[in-house]
Short mmCIF file of C-alpha atoms and ligand atoms in Angstrom, two decimals:
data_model
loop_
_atom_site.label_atom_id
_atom_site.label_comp_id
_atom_site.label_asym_id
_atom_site.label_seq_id
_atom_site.Cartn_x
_atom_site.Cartn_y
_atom_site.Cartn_z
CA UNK A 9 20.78 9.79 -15.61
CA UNK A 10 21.47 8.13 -18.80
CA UNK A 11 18.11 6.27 -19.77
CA UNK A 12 20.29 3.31 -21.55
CA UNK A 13 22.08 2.74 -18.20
CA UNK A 14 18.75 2.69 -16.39
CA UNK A 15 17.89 -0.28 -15.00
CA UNK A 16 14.81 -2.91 -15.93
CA UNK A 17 12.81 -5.68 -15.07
CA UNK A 18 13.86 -9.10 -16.38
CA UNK A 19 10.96 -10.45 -17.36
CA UNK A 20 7.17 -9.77 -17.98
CA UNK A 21 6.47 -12.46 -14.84
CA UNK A 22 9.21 -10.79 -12.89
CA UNK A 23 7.24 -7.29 -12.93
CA UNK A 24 4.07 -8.59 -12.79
CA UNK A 25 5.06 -10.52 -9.59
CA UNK A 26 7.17 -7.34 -7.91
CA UNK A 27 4.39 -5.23 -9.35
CA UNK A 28 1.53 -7.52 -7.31
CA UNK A 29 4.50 -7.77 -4.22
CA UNK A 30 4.37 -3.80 -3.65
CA UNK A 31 0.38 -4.13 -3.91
CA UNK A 32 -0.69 -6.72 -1.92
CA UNK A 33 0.92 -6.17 1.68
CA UNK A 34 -0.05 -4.75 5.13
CA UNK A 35 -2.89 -3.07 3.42
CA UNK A 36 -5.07 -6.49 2.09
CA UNK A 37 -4.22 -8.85 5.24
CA UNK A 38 -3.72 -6.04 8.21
CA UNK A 39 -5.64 -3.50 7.28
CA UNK A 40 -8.36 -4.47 5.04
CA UNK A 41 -10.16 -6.49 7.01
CA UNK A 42 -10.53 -4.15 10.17
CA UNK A 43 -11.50 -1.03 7.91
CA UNK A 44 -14.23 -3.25 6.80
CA UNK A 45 -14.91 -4.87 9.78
CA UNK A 46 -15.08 -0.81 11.29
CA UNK A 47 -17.55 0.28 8.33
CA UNK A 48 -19.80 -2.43 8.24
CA UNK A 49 -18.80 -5.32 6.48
CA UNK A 50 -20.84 -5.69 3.00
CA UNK A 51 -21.40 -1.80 2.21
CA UNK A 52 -17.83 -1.14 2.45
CA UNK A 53 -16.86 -4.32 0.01
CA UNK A 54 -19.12 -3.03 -1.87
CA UNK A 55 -18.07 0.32 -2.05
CA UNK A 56 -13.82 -0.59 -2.00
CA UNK A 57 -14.55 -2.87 -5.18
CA UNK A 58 -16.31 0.04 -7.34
CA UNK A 59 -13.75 2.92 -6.22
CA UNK A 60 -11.05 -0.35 -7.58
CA UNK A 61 -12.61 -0.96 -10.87
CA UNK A 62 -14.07 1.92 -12.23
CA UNK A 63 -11.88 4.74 -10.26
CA UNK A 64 -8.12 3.38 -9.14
CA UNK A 65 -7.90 0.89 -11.90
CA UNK A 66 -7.84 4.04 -14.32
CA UNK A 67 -5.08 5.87 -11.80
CA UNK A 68 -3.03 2.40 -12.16
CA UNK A 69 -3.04 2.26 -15.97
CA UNK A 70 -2.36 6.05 -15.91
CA UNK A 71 0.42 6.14 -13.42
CA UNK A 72 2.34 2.94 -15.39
CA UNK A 73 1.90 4.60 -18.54
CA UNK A 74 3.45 7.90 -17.20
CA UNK A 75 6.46 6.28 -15.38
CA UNK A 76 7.20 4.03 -18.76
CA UNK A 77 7.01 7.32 -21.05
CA UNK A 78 9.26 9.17 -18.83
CA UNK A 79 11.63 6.38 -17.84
CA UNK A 80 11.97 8.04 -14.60
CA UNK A 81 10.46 7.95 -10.82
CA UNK A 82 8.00 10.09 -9.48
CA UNK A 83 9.69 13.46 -9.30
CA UNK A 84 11.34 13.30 -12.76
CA UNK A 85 8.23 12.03 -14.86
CA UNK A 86 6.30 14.89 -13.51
CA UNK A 87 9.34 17.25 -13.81
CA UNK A 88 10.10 16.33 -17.31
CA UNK A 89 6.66 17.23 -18.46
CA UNK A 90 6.44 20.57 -16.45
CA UNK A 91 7.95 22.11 -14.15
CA UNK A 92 5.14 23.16 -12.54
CA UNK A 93 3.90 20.18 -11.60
CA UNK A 94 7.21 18.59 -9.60
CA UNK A 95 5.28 19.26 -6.23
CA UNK A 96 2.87 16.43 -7.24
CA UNK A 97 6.08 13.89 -7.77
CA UNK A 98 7.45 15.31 -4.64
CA UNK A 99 4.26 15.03 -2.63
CA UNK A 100 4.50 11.51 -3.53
CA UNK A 101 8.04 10.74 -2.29
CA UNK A 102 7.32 12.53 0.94
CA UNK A 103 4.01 9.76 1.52
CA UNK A 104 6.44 7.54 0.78
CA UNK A 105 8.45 8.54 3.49
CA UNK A 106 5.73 9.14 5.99
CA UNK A 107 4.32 5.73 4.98
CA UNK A 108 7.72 3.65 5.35
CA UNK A 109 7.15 6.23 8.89
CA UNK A 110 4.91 3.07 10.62
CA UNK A 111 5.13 0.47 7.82
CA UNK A 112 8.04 -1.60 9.02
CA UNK A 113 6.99 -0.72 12.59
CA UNK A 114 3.65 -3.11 11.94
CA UNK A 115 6.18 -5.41 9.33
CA UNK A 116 8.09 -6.36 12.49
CA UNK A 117 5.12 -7.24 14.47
CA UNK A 118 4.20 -9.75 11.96
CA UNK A 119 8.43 -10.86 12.17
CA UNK A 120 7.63 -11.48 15.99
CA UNK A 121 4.23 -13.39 15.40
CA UNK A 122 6.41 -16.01 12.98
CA UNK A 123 8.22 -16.24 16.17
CA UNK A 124 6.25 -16.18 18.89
CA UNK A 125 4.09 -18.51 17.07
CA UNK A 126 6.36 -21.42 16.50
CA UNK A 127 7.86 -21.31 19.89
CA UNK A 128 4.44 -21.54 21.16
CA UNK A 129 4.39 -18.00 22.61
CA UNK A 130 1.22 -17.48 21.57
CA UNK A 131 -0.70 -20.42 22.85
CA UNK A 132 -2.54 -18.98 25.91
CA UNK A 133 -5.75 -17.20 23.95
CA UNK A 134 -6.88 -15.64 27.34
CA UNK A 135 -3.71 -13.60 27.44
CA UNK A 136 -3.07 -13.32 23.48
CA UNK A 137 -4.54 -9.51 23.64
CA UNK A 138 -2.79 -8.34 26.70
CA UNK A 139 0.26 -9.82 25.64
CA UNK A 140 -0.01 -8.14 22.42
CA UNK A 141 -0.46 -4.77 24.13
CA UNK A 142 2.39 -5.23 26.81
CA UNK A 143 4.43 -6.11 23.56
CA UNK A 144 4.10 -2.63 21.53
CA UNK A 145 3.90 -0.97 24.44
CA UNK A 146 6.96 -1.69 25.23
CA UNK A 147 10.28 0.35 24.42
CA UNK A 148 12.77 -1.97 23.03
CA UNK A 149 11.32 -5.59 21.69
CA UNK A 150 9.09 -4.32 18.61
CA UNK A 151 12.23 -1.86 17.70
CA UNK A 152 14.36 -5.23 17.35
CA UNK A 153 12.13 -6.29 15.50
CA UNK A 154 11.29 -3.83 13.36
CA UNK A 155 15.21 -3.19 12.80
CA UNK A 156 15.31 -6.84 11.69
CA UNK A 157 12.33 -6.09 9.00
CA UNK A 158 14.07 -3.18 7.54
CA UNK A 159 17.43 -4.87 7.41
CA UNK A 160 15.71 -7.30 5.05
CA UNK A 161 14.35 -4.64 3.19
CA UNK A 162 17.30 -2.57 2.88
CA UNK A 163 19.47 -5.69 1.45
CA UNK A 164 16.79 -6.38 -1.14
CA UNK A 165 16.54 -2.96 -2.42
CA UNK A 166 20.34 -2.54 -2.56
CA UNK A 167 20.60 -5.69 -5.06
CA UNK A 168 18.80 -3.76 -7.78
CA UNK A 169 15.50 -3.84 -9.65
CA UNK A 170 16.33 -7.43 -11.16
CA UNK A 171 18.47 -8.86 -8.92
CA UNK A 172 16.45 -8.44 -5.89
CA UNK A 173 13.38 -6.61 -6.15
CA UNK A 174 12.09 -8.88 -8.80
CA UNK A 175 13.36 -12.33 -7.27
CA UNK A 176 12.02 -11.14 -3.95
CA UNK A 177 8.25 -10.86 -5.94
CA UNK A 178 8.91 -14.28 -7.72
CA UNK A 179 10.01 -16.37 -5.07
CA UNK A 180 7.75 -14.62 -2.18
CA UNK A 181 4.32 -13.83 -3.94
CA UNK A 182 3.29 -17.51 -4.79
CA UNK A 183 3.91 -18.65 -1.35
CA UNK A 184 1.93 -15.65 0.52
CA UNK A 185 -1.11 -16.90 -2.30
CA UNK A 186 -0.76 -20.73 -1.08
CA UNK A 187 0.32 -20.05 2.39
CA UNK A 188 -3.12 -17.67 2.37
CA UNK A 189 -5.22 -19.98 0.69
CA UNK A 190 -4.38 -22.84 3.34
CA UNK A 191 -6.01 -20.48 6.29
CA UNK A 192 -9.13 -19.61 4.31
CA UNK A 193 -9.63 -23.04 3.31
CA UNK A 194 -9.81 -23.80 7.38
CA UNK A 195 -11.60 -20.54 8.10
CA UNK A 196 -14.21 -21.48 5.74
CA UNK A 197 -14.77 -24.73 7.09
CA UNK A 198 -15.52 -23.73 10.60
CA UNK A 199 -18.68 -24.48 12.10
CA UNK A 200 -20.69 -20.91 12.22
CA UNK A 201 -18.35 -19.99 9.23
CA UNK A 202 -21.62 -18.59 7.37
CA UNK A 203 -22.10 -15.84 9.67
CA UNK A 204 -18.80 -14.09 8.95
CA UNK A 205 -19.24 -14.62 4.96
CA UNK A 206 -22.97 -12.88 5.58
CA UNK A 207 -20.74 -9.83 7.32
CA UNK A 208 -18.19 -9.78 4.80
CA UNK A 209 -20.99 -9.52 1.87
CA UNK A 210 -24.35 -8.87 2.63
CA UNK A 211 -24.61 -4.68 2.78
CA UNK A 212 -25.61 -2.91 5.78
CA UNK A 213 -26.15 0.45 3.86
CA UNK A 214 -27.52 2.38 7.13
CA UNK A 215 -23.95 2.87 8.19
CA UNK A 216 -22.82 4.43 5.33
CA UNK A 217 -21.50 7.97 5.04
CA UNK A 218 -18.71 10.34 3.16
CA UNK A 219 -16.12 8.93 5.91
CA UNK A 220 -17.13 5.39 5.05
CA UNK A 221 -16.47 6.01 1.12
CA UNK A 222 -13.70 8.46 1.71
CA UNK A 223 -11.92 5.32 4.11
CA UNK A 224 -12.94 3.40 0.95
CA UNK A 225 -11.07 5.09 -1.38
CA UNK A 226 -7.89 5.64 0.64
CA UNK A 227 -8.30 2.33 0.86
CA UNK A 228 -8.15 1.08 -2.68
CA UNK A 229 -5.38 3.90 -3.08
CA UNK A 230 -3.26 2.27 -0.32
CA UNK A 231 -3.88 -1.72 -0.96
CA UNK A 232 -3.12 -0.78 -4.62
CA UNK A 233 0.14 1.38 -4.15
CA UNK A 234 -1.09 4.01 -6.26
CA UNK A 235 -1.62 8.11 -5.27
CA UNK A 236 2.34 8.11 -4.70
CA UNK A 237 4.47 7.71 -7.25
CA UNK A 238 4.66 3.74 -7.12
CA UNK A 239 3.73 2.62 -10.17
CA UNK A 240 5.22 5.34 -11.89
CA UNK A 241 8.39 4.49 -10.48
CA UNK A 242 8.15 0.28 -11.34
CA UNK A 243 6.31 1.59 -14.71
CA UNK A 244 9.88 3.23 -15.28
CA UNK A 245 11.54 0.21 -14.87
CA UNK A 246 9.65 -1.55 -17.75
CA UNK A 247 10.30 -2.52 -21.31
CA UNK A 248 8.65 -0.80 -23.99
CA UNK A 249 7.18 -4.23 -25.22
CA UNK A 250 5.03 -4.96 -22.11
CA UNK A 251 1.15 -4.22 -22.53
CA UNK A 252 0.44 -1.66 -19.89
CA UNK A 253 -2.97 -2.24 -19.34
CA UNK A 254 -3.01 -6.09 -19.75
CA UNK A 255 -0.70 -5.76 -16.61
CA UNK A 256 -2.42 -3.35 -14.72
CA UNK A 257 -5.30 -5.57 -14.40
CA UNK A 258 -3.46 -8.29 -13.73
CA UNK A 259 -1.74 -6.42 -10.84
CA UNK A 260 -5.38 -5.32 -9.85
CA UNK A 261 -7.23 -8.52 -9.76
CA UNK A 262 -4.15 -10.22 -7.69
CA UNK A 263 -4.40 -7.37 -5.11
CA UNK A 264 -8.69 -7.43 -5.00
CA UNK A 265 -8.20 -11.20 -4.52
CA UNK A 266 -5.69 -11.47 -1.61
CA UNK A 267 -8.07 -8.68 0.30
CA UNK A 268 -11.04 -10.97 -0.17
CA UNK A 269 -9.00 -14.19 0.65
CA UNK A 270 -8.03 -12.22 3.93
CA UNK A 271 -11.44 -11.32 4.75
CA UNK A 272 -12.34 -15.10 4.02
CA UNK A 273 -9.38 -16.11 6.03
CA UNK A 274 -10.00 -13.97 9.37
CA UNK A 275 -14.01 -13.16 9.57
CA UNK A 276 -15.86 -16.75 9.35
CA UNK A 277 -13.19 -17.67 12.12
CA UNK A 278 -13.86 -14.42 14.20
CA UNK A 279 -17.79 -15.53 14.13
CA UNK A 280 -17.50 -18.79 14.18
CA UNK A 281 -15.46 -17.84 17.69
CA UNK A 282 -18.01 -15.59 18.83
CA UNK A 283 -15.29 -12.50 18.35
CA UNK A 284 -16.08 -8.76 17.32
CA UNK A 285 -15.36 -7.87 14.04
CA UNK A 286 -14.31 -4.48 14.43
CA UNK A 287 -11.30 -4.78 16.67
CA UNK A 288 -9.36 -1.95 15.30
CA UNK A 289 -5.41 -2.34 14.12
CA UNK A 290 -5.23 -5.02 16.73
CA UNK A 291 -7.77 -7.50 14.65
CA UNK A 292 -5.06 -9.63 13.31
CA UNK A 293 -2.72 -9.83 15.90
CA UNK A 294 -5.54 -10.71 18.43
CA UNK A 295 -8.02 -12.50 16.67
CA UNK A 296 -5.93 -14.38 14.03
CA UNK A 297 -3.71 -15.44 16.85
CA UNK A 298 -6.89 -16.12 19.24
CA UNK A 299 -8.17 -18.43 16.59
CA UNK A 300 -5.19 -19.79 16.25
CA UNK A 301 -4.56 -21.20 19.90
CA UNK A 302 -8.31 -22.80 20.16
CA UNK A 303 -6.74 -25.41 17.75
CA UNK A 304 -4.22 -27.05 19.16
CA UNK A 305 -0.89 -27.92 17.26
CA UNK A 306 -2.66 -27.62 14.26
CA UNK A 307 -3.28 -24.09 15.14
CA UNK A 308 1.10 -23.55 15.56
CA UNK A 309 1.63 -24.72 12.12
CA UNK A 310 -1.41 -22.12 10.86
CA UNK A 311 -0.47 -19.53 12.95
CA UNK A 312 3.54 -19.37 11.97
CA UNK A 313 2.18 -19.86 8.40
CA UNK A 314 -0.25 -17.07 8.66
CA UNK A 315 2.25 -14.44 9.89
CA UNK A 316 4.95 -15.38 7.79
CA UNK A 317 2.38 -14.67 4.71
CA UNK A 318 2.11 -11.45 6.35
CA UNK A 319 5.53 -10.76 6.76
CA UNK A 320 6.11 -11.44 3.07
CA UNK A 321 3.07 -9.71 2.06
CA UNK A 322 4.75 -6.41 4.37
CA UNK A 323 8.29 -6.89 3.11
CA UNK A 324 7.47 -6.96 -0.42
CA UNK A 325 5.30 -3.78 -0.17
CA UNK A 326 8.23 -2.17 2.26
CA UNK A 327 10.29 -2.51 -0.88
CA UNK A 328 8.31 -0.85 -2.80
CA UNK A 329 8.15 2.28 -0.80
CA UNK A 330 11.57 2.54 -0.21
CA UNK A 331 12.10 1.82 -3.93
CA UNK A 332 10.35 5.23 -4.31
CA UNK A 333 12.35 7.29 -2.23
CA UNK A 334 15.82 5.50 -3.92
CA UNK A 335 14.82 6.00 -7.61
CA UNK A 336 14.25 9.76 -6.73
CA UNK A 337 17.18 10.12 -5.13
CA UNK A 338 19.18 7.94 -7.71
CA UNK A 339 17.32 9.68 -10.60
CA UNK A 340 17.12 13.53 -9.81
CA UNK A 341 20.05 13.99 -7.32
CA UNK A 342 22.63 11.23 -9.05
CA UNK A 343 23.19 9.23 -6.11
CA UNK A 344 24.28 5.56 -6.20
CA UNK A 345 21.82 3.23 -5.16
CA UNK A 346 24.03 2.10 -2.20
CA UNK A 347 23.99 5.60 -1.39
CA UNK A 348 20.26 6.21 -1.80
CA UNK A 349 19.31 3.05 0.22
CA UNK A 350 21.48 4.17 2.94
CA UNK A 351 20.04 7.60 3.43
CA UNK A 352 16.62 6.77 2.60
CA UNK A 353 16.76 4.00 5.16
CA UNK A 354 18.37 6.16 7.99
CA UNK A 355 15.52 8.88 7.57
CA UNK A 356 12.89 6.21 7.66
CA UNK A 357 14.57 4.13 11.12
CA UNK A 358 14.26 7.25 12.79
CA UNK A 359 10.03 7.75 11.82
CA UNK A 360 9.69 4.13 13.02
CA UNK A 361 11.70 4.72 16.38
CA UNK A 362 9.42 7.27 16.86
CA UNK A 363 5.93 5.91 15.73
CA UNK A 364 6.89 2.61 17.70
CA UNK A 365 7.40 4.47 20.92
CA UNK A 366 4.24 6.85 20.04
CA UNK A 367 2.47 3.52 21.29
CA UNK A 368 3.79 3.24 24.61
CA UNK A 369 6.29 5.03 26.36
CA UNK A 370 5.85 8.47 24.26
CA UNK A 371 2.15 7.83 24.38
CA UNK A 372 2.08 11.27 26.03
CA UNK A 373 3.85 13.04 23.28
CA UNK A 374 1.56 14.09 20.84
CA UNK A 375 1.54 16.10 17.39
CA UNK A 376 -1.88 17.91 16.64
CA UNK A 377 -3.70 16.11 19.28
CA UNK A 378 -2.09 12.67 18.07
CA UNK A 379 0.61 9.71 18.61
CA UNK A 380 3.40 9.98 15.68
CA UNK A 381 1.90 6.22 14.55
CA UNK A 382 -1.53 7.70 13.66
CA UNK A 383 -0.16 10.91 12.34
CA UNK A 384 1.32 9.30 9.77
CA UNK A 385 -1.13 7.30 8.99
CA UNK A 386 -4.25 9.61 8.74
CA UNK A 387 -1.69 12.57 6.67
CA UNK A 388 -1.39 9.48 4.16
CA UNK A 389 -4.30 7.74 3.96
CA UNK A 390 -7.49 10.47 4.29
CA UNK A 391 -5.19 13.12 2.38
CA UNK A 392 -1.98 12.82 0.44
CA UNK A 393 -3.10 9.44 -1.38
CA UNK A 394 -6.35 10.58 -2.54
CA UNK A 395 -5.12 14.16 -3.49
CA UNK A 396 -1.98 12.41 -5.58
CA UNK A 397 -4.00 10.24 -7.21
CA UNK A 398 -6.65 13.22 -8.62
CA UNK A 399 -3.40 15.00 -9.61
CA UNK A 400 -1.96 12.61 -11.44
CA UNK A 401 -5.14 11.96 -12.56
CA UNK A 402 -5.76 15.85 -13.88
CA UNK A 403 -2.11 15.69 -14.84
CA UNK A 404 -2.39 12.75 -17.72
CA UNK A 405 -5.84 13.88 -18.89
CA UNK A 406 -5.00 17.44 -19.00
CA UNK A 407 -1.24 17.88 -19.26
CA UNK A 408 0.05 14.96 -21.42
CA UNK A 409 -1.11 14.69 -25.39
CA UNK A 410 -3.92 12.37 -26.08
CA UNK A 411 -1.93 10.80 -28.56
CA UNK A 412 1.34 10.01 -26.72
CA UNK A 413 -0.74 8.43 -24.41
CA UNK A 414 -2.46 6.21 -27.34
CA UNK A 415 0.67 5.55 -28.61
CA UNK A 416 2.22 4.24 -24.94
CA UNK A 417 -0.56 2.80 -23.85
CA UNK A 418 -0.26 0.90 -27.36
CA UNK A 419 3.32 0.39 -27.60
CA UNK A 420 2.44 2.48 -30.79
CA UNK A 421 0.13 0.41 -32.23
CA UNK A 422 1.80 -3.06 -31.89
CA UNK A 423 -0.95 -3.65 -29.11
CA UNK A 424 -4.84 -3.00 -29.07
CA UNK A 425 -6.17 -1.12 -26.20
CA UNK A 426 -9.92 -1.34 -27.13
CA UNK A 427 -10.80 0.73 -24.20
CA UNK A 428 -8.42 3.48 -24.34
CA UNK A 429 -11.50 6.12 -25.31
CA UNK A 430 -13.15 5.17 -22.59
CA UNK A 431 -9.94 5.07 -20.11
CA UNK A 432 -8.53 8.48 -21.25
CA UNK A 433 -12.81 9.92 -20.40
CA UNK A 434 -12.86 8.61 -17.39
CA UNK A 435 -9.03 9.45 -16.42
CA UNK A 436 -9.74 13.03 -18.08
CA UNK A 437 -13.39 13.79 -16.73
CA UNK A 438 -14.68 11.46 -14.48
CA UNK A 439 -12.01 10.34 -12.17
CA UNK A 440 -11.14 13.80 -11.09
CA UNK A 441 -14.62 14.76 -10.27
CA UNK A 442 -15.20 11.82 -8.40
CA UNK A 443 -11.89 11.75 -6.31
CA UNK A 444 -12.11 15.52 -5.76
CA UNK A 445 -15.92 15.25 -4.53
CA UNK A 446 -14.66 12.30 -2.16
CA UNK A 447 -11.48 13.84 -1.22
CA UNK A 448 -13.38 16.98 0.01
CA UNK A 449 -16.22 15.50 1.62
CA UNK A 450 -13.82 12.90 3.20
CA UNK A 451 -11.25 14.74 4.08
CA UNK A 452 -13.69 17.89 5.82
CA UNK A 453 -14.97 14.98 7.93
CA UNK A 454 -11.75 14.02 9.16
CA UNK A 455 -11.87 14.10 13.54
CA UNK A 456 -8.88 15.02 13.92
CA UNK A 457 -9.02 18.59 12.74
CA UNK A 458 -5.03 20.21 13.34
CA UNK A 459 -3.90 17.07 11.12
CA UNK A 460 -6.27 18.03 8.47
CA UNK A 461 -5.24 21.61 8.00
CA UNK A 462 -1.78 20.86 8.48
CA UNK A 463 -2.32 17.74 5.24
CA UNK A 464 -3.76 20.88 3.00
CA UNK A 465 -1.01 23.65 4.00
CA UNK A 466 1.89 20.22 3.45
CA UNK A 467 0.06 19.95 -0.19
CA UNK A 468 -0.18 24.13 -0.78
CA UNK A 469 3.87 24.64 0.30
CA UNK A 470 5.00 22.27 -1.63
CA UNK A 471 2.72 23.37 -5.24
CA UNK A 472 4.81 27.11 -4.29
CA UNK A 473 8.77 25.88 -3.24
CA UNK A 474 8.96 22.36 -4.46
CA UNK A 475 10.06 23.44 -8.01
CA UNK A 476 13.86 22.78 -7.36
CA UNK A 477 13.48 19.33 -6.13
N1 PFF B 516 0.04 -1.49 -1.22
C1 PFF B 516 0.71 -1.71 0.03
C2 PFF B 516 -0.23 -2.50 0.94
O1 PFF B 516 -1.36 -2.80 0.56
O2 PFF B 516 0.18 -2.82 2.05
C3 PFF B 516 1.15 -0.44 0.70
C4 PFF B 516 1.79 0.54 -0.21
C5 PFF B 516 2.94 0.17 -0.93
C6 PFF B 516 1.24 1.78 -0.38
C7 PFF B 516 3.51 1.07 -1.82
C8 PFF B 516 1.78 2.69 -1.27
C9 PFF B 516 2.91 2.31 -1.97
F1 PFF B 516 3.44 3.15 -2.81
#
């Protein structure tokens, strides 16, 4: 593709806001709060915040600064270095796929919550979890819905970088904060409030173990988009004038914030309710909803609020993901993006027929001894995230030049980057060690054995064919 055609982001505000939109999403408001609430609370905050700051923050400043230098997406930044290493890029697109595999699928829950929630649906809390389960159980309502979610996402992606990615992040990311902030603020002000701010904080260390930091990890990889391709694919999309790392912690602290403003929004209320913290994927469309209906019309407005923040928060981070698949598809096999967003989107409705109906009526049907749903989400999570971000992470400390990385991370000297020694260390030496000790303690302790092995073999096909992607 010619790189003067290619296109960009607007402004710095614009990225930083479609940047912190493909971050924050499913992953801080779904999912953080029952992996924590699973693991123990306080250890695992713990644990999340120092794999963020002093392992994936290095990942996000690397992958930005890779995807700027190249001016291309995943495959093509990798590609243009080496040839060698296209199955990393490639590995990346295909989590991307497997990830948009059961994304929207939970995105159009949270489009039936706004729903159910304003037409008072959901104001019976003794039936609230049963109804949930008869609901993606069943064959055809959470497909509607889910077909509804990626119609939105499709339409937004087909606009363009600027004219819809970016003014999806502007417009979208400021209300999820407020619309968030307006739930914790109640939360918080329960009576028994304190006992869910104890769970959330104080460490319970005797239920830690290389799962716990392994789920940890995945976790920071997932909430923060990185291990994939993301950032290298929005990084491609910036102007050489931005300050790479100046962002990336920007981008970082937004993300770390909304998790903990979930976890301040959903666990005082689950105490103060006498609920159980650890109520699997079904935590916030039980309990949040539960809450919800103890508080009378108030509890309508909160609720609708609440799910439409996570229905941003979702459809932001959807982008994102199909945004991935697109740019590779515009950038290595010259597609137009109407083109790309149609076949990328066809691919990924067919995964989410599938993982939907994995819940209920294919509940028998099983690959590897699990539903399609999980399978995609334990091949991501426990394995391809962790093992892209330690190759990207091997790739810019031992592949690029020290110096072109100075001089992007830089902007070639028009910017100070006091830290970069220490960054390009730790990207070079200590992030790899870390991840890869993780990744293999983690990943040998994964249950669910057939997935496992079939993860590694996925990762060791593609390092031998993937060179003609
Ligand atoms: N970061 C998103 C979330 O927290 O929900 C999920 C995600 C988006 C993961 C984009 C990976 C990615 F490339």
């Amino acid at each position: 593709m010619n790189q003067n055609s290619r296109e960009h982001w607007g402004s710095r505000i614009g990225f930083i806001m479609a940047a912190a939109g493909s971050a924050v999403g499913l992953g801080n408001i779904w999912r953080f709060p029952y992996v924590a609430g699973d693991n123990g609370g306080g250890a695992f905050m713990i644990i999340y915040l120092v794999c963020v700051f002093f392992i994936v923050s290095n990942i996000m400043v690397a992958e930005l600064a890779v995807g700027r230098r190249s001016q291309l997406g995943a495959v093509g930044a990798y590609k243009s270095i080496s040839k060698k290493w296209t199955f990393a890029g490639a590995l990346g697109v295909l989590s991307g796929f497997l990830i948009m595999g059961f994304y929207p699928v939970v995105g159009g829950w949270a489009l039936a919550h706004v729903f159910k929630s304003f037409t008072g649906l959901l104001n019976n809390p003794a039936m609230i979890g049963a109804n949930f389960d008869i609901f993606i159980e069943s064959p055809v309502q959470p497909l509607i819905w889910m077909t509804l979610f990626l119609f939105a996402n499709v339409w937004i992606v087909a606009k363009g970088v600027k004219g819809g990615i970016e003014t999806a992040g502007k417009f979208l990311m400021p209300l999820l904060f407020v619309l968030l902030l307006i739930i914790a603020g109640r939360s918080l002000t329960l009576s028994g409030a304190g006992e869910g701010i104890r769970f959330l904080f104080q460490p319970d260390w005797s239920e830690v173990n290389a799962g716990t930091v392994l789920a940890a990890l995945g976790q920071a990889f997932f909430s923060l988009s990185l291990g994939m391709g993301c950032m290298i694919t929005y990084g491609s999309y910036l102007d050489k004038k931005e300050n790479l790392p100046n962002n990336a912690i920007l981008v970082l602290l937004m993300d770390t914030g909304v998790a903990i403003l979930a976890g301040l929004a959903l666990f005082p209320a689950i105490f103060a309710f006498g609920m159980t913290p650890s109520g699997g994927p079904g935590l916030v469309f039980v309990v949040a909803p539960t809450i919800f209906a103890e508080m009378g019309f108030l509890g309508i407005i909160l609720s609708t609020l609440f799910f439409g923040a996570l229905m941003i928060a979702a459809l932001t981070s959807s982008v994102s993901l199909l945004e991935v698949v697109v740019t590779y598809l515009i950038d290595e096999k010259a597609l137009s993006r109407k083109k790309a967003v149609g076949l990328a989107a066809t691919v990924m409705v067919v995964l989410c027929i599938f993982s939907s109906l994995s819940l209920g009526m294919m509940q028998n049907f099983s690959i590897l001894g699990v539903g399609m749903f999980d399978f995609f989400d334990i091949l991501t999570d426990k394995i391809f995230l962790a093992i892209g971000g330690l190759l990207l992470a091997i790739f810019t400390g031992w592949t690029l030049k020290k110096e072109d990385l100075r001089d992007e991370l830089t902007n070639g000297g028009q910017v100070s980057f006091k830290l970069f020694d220490v960054w390009y260390l730790m990207t070079k030496f200590v992030v790899p060690v870390v991840i890869g000790l993780v990744a293999i303690a983690g990943i040998m302790s994964i249950e669910e054995t057939g997935v496992m092995i079939l993860g590694l073999l996925i990762i060791f096909v593609f390092a031998l064919f993937s060179k003609k992607l």
